[in-house]
CSV table of C-alpha atoms in Angstrom, one decimal:
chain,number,residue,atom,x,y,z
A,1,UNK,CA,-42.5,-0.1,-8.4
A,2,UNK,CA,-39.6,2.8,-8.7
A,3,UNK,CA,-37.2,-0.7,-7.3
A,4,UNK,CA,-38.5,-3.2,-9.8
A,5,UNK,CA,-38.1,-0.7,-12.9
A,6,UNK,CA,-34.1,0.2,-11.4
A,7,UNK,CA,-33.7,-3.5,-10.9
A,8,UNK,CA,-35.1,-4.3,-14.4
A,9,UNK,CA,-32.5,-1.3,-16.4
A,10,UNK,CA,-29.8,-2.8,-14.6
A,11,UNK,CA,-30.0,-6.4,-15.8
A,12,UNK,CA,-30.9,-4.6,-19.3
A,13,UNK,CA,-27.1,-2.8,-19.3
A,14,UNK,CA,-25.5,-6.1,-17.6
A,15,UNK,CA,-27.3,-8.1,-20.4
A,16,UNK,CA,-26.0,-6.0,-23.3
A,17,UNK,CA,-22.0,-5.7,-21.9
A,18,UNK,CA,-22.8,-9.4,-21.6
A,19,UNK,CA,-23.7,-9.7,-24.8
A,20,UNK,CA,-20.7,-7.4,-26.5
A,21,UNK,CA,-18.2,-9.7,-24.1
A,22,UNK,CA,-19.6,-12.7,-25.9
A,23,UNK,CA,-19.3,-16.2,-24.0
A,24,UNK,CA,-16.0,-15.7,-23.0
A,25,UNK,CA,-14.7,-12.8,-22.1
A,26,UNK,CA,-10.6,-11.7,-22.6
A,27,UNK,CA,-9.3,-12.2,-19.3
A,28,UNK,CA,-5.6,-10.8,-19.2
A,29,UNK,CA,-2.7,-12.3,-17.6
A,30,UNK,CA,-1.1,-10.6,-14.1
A,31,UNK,CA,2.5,-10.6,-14.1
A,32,UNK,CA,3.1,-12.0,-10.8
A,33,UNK,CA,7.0,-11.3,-10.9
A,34,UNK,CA,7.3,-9.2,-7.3
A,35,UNK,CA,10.4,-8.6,-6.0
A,36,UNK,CA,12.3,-10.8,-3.7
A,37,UNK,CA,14.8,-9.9,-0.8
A,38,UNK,CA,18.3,-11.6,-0.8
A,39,UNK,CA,20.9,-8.9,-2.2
A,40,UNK,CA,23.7,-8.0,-0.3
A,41,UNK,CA,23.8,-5.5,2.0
A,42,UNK,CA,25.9,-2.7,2.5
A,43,UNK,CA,28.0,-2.4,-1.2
A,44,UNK,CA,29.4,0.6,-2.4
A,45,UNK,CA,26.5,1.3,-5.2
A,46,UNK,CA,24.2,1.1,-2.2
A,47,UNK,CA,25.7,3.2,-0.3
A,48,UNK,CA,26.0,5.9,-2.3
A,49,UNK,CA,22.5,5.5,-3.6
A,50,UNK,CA,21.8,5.4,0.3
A,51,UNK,CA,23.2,9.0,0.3
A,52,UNK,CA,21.9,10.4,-1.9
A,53,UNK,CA,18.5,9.8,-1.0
A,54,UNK,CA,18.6,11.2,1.9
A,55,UNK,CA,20.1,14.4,1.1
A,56,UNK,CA,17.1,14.8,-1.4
A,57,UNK,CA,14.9,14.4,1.6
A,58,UNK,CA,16.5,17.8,2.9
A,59,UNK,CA,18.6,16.0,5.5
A,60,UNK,CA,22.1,16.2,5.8
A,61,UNK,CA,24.4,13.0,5.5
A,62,UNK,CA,28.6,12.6,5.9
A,63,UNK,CA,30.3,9.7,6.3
A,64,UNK,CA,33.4,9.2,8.2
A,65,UNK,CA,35.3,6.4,9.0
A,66,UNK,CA,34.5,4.5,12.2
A,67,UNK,CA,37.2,6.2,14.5
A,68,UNK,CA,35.9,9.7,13.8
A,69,UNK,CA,31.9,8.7,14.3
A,70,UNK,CA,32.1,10.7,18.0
A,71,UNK,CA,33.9,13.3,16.9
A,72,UNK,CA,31.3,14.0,13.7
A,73,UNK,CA,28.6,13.9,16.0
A,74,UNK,CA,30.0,16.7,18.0
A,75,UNK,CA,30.8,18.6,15.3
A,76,UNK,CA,26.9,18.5,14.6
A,77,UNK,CA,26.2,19.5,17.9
A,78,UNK,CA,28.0,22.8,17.8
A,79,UNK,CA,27.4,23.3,14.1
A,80,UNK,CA,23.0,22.9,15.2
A,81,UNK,CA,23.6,24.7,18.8
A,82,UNK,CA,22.6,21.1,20.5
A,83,UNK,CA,24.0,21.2,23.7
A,84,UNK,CA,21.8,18.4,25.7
A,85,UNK,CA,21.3,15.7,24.0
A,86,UNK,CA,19.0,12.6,25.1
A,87,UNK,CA,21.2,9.1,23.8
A,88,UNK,CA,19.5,6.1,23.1
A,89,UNK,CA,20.9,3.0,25.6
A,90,UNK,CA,23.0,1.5,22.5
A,91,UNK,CA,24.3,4.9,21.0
A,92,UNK,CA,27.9,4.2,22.8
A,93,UNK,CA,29.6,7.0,20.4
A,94,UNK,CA,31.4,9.4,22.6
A,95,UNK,CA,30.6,12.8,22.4
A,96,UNK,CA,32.8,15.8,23.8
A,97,UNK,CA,31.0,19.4,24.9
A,98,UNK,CA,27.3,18.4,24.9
A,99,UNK,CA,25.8,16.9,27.8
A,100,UNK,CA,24.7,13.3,27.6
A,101,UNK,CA,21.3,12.1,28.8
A,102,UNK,CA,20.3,8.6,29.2
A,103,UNK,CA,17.4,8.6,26.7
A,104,UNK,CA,15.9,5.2,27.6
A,105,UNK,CA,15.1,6.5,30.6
A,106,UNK,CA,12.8,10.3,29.9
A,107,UNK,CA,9.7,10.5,29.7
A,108,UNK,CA,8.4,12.1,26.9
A,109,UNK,CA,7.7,14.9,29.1
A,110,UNK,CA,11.0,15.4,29.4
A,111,UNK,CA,12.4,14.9,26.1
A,112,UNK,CA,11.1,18.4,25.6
A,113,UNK,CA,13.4,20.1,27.1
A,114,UNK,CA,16.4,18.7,25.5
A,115,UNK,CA,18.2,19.9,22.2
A,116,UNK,CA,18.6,16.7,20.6
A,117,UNK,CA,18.5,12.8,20.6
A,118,UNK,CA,21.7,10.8,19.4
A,119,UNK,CA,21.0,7.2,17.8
A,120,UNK,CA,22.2,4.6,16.0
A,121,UNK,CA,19.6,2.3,13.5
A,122,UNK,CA,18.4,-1.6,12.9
A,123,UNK,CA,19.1,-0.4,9.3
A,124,UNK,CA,18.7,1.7,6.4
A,125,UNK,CA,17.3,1.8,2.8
A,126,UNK,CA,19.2,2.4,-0.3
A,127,UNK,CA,16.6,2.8,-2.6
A,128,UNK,CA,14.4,5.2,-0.6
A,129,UNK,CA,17.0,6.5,1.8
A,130,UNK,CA,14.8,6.0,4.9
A,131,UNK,CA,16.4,5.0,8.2
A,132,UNK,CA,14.7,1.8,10.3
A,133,UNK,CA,14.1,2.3,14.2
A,134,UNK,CA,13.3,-0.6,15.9
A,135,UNK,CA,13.0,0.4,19.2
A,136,UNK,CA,16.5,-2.0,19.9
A,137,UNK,CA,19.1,-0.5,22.6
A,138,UNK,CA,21.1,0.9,19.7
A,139,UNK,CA,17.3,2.9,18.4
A,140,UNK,CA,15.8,3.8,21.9
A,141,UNK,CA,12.2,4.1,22.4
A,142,UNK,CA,9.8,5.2,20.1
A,143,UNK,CA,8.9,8.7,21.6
A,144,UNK,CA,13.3,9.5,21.6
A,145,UNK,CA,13.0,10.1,17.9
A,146,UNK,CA,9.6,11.8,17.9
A,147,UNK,CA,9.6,14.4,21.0
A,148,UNK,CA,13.3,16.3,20.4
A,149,UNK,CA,13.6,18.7,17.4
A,150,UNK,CA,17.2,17.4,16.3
A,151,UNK,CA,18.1,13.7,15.2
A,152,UNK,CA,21.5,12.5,14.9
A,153,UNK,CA,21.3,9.2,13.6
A,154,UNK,CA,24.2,6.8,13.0
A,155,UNK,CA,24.2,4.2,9.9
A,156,UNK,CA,26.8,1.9,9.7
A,157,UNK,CA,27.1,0.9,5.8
A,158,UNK,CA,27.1,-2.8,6.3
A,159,UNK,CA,23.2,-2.1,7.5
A,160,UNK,CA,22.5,-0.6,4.9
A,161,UNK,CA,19.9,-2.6,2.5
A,162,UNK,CA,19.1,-2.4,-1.3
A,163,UNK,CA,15.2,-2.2,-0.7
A,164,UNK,CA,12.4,-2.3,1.2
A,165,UNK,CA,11.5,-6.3,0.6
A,166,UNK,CA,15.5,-6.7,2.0
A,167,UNK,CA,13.9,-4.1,4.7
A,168,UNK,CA,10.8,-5.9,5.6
A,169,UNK,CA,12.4,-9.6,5.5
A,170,UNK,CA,15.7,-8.2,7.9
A,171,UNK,CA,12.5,-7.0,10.4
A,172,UNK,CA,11.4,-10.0,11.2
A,173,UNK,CA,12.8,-10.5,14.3
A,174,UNK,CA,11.7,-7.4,15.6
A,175,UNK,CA,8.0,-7.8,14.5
A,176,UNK,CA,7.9,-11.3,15.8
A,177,UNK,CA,8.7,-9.5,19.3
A,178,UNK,CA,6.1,-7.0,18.9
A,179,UNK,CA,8.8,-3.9,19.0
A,180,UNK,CA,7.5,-0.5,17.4
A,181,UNK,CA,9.1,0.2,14.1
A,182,UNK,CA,9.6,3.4,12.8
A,183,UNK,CA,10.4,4.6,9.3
A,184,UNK,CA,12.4,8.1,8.9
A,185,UNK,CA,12.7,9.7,5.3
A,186,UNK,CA,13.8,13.0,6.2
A,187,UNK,CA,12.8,15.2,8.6
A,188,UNK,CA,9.0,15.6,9.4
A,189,UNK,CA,7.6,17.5,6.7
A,190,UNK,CA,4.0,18.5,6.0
A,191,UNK,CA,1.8,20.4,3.7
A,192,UNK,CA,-1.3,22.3,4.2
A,193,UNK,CA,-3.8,22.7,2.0
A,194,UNK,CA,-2.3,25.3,-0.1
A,195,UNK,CA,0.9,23.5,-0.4
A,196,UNK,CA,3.0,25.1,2.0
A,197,UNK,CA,5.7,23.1,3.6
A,198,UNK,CA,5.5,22.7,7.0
A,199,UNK,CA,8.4,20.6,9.2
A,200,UNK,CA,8.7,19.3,12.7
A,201,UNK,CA,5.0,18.9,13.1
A,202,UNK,CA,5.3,15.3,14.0
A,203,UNK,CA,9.1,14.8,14.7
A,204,UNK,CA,12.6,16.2,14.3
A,205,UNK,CA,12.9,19.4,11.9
A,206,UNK,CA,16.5,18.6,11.3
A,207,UNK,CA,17.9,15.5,10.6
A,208,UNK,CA,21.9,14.6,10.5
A,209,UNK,CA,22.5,11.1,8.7
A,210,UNK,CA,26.4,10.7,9.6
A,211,UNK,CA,27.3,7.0,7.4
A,212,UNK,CA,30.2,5.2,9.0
A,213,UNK,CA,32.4,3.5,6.8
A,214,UNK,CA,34.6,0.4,7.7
């Protein structure tokens, strides 16, 4: 009985908003204008919007020209106290007075015990200054840019990318192959529940973004 009298007040309500609708209700349009990929990559605007971003994510960014990539990413080393640093297979900056490990080749057992991990990217976003790891020679694997406590990461502005649809459509290739993408924007940062902030939990606590320029 206590069903039939809850079934019975609800097609009571349904039949009075049915009633107030009257026979046909206002149904409003959707705008279905999403955004599309196909800008440019890699202009000036962008790039400085690229920067800009990520220093608001509490990471710190340069850019230097292409000759002087190695020697920025040393100057980073001595500046952060990194003196072994795990290099992704594709990361072919040179890099005088740290000792170079072959990061595609530690276990993440190992990664532990080094100061830092030196990569480059598949590319970068403009809009929401996050850095793209595909797990490509220049990114490593996955567990190089999740283990160490320092990331140096290389962008070169032509891969740099006005959104994420440019993002997600430049991907492709990499998804089709089943590689592990990752998405930095910043270092790792959590809160807990009374709102303290909380980094390196689940990645680097410092992140340098050096931007080469051509």
């Amino acid at each position: 009985m206590a069903g039939a009298r809850v079934s019975d007040a609800r097609d009571v309500v349904l039949g009075r908003i049915r009633a107030a609708l009257g026979p046909e209700g206002d149904v409003p349009e959707v705008p279905r204008r999403y955004r599309q990929a196909g800008s440019a990559a890699g202009g000036p605007e962008m790039v400085d919007r690229f920067c800009e971003r990520v220093a608001e994510y509490r990471a710190t960014v340069r850019r230097v020209a292409e000759s002087d990539a190695g020697a920025e990413v040393a100057a980073v080393c001595r500046e952060r106290g990194t003196r072994r640093l795990a290099v992704a297979p594709g990361a072919a900056w040179h890099v005088e007075g740290v000792e170079r490990l072959d990061g595609g080749a530690m276990a993440p057992g190992d990664l532990d015990a080094v100061d830092g991990v030196l990569t480059g990217c598949a590319l970068a976003v403009a809009e929401t200054g996050t850095i793209v790891l595909d797990s490509s020679p220049a990114c490593g694997p996955r567990a190089l840019t999740l283990v160490p406590d320092h990331h140096v990461c290389v962008v070169v502005e032509s891969q740099i990318v006005p959104g994420v649809p440019d993002a997600v459509t430049a991907l492709r290739e990499a998804a089709v192959a089943g590689r592990p993408i990752t998405m930095v924007s910043g270092p790792s940062a959590t809160s807990d529940i009374e709102l303290q902030r909380v980094e390196g939990v689940h990645g680097p606590r410092r992140l340098d973004v050096i931007v080469v320029t051509l």
